[in-house]
PDB file of C-alpha atoms in Angstrom:
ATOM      1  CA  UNK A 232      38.830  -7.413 -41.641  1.00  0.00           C
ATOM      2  CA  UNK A 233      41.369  -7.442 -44.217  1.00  0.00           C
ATOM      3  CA  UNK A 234      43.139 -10.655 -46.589  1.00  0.00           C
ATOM      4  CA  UNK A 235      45.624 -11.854 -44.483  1.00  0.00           C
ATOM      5  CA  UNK A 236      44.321 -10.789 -40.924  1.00  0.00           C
ATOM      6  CA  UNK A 237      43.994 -12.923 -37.880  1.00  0.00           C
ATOM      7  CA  UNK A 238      41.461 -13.134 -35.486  1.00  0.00           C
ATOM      8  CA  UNK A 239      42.655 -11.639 -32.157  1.00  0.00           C
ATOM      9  CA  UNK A 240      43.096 -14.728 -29.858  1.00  0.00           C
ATOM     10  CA  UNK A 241      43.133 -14.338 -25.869  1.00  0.00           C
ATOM     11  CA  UNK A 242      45.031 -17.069 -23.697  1.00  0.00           C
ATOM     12  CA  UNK A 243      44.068 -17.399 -20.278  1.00  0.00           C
ATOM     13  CA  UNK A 244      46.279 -18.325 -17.594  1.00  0.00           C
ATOM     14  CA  UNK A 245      43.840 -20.516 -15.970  1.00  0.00           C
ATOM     15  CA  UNK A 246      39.916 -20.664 -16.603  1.00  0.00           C
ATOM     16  CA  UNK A 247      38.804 -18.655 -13.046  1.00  0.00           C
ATOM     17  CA  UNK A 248      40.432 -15.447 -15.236  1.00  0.00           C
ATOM     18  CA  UNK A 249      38.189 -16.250 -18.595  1.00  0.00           C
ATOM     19  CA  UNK A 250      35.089 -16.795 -16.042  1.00  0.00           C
ATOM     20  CA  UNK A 251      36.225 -13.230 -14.281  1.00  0.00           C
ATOM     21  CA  UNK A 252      35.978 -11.649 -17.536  1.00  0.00           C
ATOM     22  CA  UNK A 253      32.902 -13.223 -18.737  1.00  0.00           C
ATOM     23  CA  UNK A 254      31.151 -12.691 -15.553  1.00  0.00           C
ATOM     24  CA  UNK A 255      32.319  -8.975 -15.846  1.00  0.00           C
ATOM     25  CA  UNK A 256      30.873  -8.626 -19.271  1.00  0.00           C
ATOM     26  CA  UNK A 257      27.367 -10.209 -18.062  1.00  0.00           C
ATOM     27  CA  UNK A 258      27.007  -7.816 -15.320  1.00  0.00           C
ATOM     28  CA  UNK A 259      27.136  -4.827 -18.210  1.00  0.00           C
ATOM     29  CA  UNK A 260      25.139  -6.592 -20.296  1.00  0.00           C
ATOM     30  CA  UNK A 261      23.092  -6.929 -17.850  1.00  0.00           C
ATOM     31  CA  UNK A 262      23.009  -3.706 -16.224  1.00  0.00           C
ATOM     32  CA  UNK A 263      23.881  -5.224 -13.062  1.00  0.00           C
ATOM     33  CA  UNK A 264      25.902  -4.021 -10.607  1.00  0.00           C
ATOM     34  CA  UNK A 265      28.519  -6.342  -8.033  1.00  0.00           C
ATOM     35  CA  UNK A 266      31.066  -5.350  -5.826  1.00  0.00           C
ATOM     36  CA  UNK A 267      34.506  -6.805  -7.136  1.00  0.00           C
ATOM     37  CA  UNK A 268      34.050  -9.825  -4.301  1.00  0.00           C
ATOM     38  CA  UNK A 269      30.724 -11.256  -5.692  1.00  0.00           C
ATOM     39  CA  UNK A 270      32.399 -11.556  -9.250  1.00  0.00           C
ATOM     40  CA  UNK A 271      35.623 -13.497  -8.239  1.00  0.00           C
ATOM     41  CA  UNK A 272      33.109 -15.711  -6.192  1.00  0.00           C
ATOM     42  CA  UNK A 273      31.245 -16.210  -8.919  1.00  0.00           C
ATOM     43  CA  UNK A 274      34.173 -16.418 -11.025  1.00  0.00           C
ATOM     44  CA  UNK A 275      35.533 -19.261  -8.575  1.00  0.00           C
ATOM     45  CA  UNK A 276      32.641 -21.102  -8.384  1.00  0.00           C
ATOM     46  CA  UNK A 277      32.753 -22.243 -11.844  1.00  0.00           C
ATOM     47  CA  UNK A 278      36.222 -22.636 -12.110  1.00  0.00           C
ATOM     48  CA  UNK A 279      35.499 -25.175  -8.894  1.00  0.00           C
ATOM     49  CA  UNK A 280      32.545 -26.813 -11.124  1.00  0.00           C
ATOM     50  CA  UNK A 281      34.608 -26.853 -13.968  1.00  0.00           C
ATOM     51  CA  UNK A 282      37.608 -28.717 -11.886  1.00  0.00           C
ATOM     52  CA  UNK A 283      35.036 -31.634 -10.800  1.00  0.00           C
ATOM     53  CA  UNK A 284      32.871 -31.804 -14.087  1.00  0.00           C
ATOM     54  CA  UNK A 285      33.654 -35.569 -14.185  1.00  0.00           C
ATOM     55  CA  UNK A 286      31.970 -35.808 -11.068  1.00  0.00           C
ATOM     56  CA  UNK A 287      28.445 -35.970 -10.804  1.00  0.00           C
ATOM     57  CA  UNK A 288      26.436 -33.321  -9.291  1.00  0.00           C
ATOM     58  CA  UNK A 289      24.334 -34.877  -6.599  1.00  0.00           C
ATOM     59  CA  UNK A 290      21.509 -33.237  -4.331  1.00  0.00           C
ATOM     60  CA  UNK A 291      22.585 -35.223  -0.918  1.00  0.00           C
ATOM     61  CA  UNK A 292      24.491 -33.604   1.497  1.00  0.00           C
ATOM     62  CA  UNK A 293      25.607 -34.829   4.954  1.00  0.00           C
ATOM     63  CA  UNK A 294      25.225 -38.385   4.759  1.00  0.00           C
ATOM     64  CA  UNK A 295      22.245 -38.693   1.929  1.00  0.00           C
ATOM     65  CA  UNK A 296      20.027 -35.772   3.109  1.00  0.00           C
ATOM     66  CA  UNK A 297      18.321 -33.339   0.221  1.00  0.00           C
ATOM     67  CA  UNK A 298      19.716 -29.499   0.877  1.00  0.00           C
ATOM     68  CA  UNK A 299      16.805 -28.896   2.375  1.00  0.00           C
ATOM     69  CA  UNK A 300      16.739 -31.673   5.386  1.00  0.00           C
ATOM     70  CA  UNK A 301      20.869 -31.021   5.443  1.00  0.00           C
ATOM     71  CA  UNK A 302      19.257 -27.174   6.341  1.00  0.00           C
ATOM     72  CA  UNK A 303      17.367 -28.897   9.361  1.00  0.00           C
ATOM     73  CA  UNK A 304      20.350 -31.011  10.442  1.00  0.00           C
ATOM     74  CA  UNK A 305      23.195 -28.130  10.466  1.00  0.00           C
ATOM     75  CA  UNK A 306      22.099 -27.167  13.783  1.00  0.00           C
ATOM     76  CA  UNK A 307      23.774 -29.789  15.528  1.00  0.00           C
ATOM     77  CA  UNK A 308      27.125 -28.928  13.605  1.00  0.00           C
ATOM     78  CA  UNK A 309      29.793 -26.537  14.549  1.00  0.00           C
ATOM     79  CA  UNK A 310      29.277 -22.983  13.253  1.00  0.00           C
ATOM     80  CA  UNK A 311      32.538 -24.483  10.962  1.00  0.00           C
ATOM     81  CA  UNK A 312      30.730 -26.981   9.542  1.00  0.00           C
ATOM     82  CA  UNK A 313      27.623 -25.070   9.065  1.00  0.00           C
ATOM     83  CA  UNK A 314      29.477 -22.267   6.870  1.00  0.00           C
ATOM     84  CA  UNK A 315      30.821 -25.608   4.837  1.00  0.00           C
ATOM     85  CA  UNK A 316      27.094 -26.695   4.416  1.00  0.00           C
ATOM     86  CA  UNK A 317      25.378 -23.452   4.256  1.00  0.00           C
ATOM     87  CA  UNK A 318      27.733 -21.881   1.667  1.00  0.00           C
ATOM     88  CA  UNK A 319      27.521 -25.543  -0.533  1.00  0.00           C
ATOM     89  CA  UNK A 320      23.542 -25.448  -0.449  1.00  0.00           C
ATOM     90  CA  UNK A 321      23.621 -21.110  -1.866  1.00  0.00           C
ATOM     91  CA  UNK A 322      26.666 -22.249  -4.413  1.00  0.00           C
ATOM     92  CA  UNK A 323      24.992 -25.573  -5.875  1.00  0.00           C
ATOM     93  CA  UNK A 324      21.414 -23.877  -6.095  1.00  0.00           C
ATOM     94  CA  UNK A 325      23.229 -21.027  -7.716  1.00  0.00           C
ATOM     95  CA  UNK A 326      24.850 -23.012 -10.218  1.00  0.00           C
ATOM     96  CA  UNK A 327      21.676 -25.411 -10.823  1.00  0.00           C
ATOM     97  CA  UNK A 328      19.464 -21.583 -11.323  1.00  0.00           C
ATOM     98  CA  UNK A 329      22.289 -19.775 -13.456  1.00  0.00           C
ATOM     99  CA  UNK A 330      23.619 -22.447 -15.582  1.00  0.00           C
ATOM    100  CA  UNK A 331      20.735 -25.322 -16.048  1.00  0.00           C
ATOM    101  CA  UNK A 332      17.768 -22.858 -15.703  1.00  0.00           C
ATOM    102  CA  UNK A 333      16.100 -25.088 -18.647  1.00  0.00           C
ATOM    103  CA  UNK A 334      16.220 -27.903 -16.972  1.00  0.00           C
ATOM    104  CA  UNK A 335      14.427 -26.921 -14.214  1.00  0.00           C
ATOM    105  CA  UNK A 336      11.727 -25.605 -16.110  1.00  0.00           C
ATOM    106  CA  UNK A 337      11.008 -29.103 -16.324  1.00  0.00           C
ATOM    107  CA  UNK A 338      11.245 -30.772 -13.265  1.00  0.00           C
ATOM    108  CA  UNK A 339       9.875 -31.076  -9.741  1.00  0.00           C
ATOM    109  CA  UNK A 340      12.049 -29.198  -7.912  1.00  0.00           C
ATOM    110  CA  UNK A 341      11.859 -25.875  -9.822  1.00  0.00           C
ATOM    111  CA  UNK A 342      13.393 -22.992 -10.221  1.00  0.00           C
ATOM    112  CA  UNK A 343      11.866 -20.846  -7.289  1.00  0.00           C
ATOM    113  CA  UNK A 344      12.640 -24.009  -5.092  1.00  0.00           C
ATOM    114  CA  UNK A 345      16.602 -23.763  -5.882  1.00  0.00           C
ATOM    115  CA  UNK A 346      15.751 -19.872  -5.463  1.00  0.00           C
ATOM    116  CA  UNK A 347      14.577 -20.155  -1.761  1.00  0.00           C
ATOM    117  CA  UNK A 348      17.288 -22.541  -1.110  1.00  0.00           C
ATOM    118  CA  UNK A 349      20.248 -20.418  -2.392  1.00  0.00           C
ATOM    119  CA  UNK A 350      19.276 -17.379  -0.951  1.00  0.00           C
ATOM    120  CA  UNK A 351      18.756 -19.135   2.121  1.00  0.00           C
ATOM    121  CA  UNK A 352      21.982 -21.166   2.046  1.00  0.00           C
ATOM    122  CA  UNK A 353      23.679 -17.648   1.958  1.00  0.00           C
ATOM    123  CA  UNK A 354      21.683 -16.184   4.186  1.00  0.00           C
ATOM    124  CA  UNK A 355      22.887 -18.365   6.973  1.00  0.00           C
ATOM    125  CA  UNK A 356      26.192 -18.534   5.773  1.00  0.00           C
ATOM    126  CA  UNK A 357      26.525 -14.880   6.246  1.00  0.00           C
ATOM    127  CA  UNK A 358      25.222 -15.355   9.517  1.00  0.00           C
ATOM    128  CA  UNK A 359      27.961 -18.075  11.010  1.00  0.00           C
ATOM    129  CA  UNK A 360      30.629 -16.420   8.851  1.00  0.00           C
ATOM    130  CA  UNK A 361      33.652 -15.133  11.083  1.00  0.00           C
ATOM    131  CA  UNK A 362      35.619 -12.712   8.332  1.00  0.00           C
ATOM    132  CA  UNK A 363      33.852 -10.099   7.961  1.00  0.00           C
ATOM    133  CA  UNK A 364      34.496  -9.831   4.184  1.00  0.00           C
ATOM    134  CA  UNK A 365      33.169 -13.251   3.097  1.00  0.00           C
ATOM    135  CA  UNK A 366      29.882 -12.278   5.256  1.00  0.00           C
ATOM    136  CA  UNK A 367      29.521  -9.125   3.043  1.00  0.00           C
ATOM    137  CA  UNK A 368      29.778 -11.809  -0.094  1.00  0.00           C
ATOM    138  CA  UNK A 369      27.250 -13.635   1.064  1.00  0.00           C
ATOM    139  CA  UNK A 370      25.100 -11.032   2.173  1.00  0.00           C
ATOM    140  CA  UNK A 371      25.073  -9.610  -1.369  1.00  0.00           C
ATOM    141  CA  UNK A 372      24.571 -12.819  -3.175  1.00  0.00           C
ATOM    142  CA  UNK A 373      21.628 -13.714  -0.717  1.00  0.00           C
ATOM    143  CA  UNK A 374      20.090 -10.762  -1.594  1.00  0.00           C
ATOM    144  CA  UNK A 375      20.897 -10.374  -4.843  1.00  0.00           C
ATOM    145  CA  UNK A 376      20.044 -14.022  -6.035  1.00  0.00           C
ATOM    146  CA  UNK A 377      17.998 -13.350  -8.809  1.00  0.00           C
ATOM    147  CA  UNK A 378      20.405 -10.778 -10.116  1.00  0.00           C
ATOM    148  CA  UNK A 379      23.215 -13.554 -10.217  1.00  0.00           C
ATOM    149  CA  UNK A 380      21.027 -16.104 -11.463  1.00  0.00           C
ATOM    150  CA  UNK A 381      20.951 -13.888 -14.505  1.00  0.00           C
ATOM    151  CA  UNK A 382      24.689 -13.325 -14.672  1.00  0.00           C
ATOM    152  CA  UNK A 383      25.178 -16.961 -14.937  1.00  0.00           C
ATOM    153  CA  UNK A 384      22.680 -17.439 -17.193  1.00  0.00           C
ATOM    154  CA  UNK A 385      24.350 -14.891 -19.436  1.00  0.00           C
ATOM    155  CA  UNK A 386      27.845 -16.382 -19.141  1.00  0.00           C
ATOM    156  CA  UNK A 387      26.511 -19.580 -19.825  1.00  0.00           C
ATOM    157  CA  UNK A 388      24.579 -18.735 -22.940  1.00  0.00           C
ATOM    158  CA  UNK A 389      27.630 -17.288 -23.833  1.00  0.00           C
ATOM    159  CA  UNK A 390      29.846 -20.574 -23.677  1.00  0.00           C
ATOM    160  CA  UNK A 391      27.096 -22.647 -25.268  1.00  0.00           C
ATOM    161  CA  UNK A 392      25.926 -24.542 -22.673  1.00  0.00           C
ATOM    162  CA  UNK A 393      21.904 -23.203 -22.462  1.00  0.00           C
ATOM    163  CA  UNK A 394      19.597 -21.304 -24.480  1.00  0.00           C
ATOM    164  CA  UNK A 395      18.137 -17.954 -23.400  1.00  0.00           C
ATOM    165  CA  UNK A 396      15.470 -18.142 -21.496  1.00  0.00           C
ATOM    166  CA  UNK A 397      13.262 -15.454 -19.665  1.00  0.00           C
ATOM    167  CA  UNK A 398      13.781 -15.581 -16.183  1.00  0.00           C
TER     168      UNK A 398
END
């Protein structure tokens, strides 16, 4: 860098574009690979957390059930309301795995637990799904959990808010 020379300085129009490019990065850094759909999904589902970060993040669904008795429960919803519930359970475990991985290191409900409950969320979620491209987004992230439990982790490492951590 030379006397006088600024540091190039990117402005985003809104953050779900810095979190596309982030999450872009991680999947190279990675070696991972995502069809365009699973990245903006991702890239939206922190822009969402990052819109209700003054709210707390709370593990009762549907009237004060856990995820995994809301799970039991959705049967008696409409297949509506199930994709709502299904495809909250598979985005909160996925943000609890990617981005707070530490913490769960340390508590009861670990990090295989949020694991089986995000893959499943999406599982079902792909099933009740009517478009047929959001059911191919799900599909992928049920089966690719793990994969974009490590993307997250990566983007959030890279903002500063964990550590790394071997997954």
């Amino acid at each position: 860098r030379t006397l006088g020379a600024r540091p190039k300085i990117k402005i985003y129009s809104n953050p779900e574009n810095y979190f596309q490019e982030l999450i872009t990065q991680a999947t190279q850094d990675t070696n991972k690979s995502s069809p365009t759909t699973s990245v903006h999904y991702l890239a939206t589902l922190l822009n969402e957390h990052v819109k209700i970060h003054s709210q707390s993040f709370n593990l009762t669904l549907m009237g004060g059930l856990t995820p995994t008795l809301a799970l039991l429960q959705a049967q008696s919803l409409s297949p509506k309301e199930q994709l709502k519930l299904y495809k909250k359970i598979g985005d909160f475990s996925l943000f609890m795995s990617g981005v707070f991985i530490n913490a769960l290191t340390k508590r009861v409900m670990d990090l295989n637990y949020y694991k089986n409950l995000g893959k499943r969320g999406y599982h079902l979620a792909h099933s009740v799904a009517a478009a047929e491209e959001i059911r191919e987004v799900f599909l992928d992230l049920s089966l690719n959990f793990l994969s974009y439990i490590e993307i997250l982790h990566h983007v959030s490492e890279h903002i500063g808010i964990t550590t790394h951590t071997n997954l």
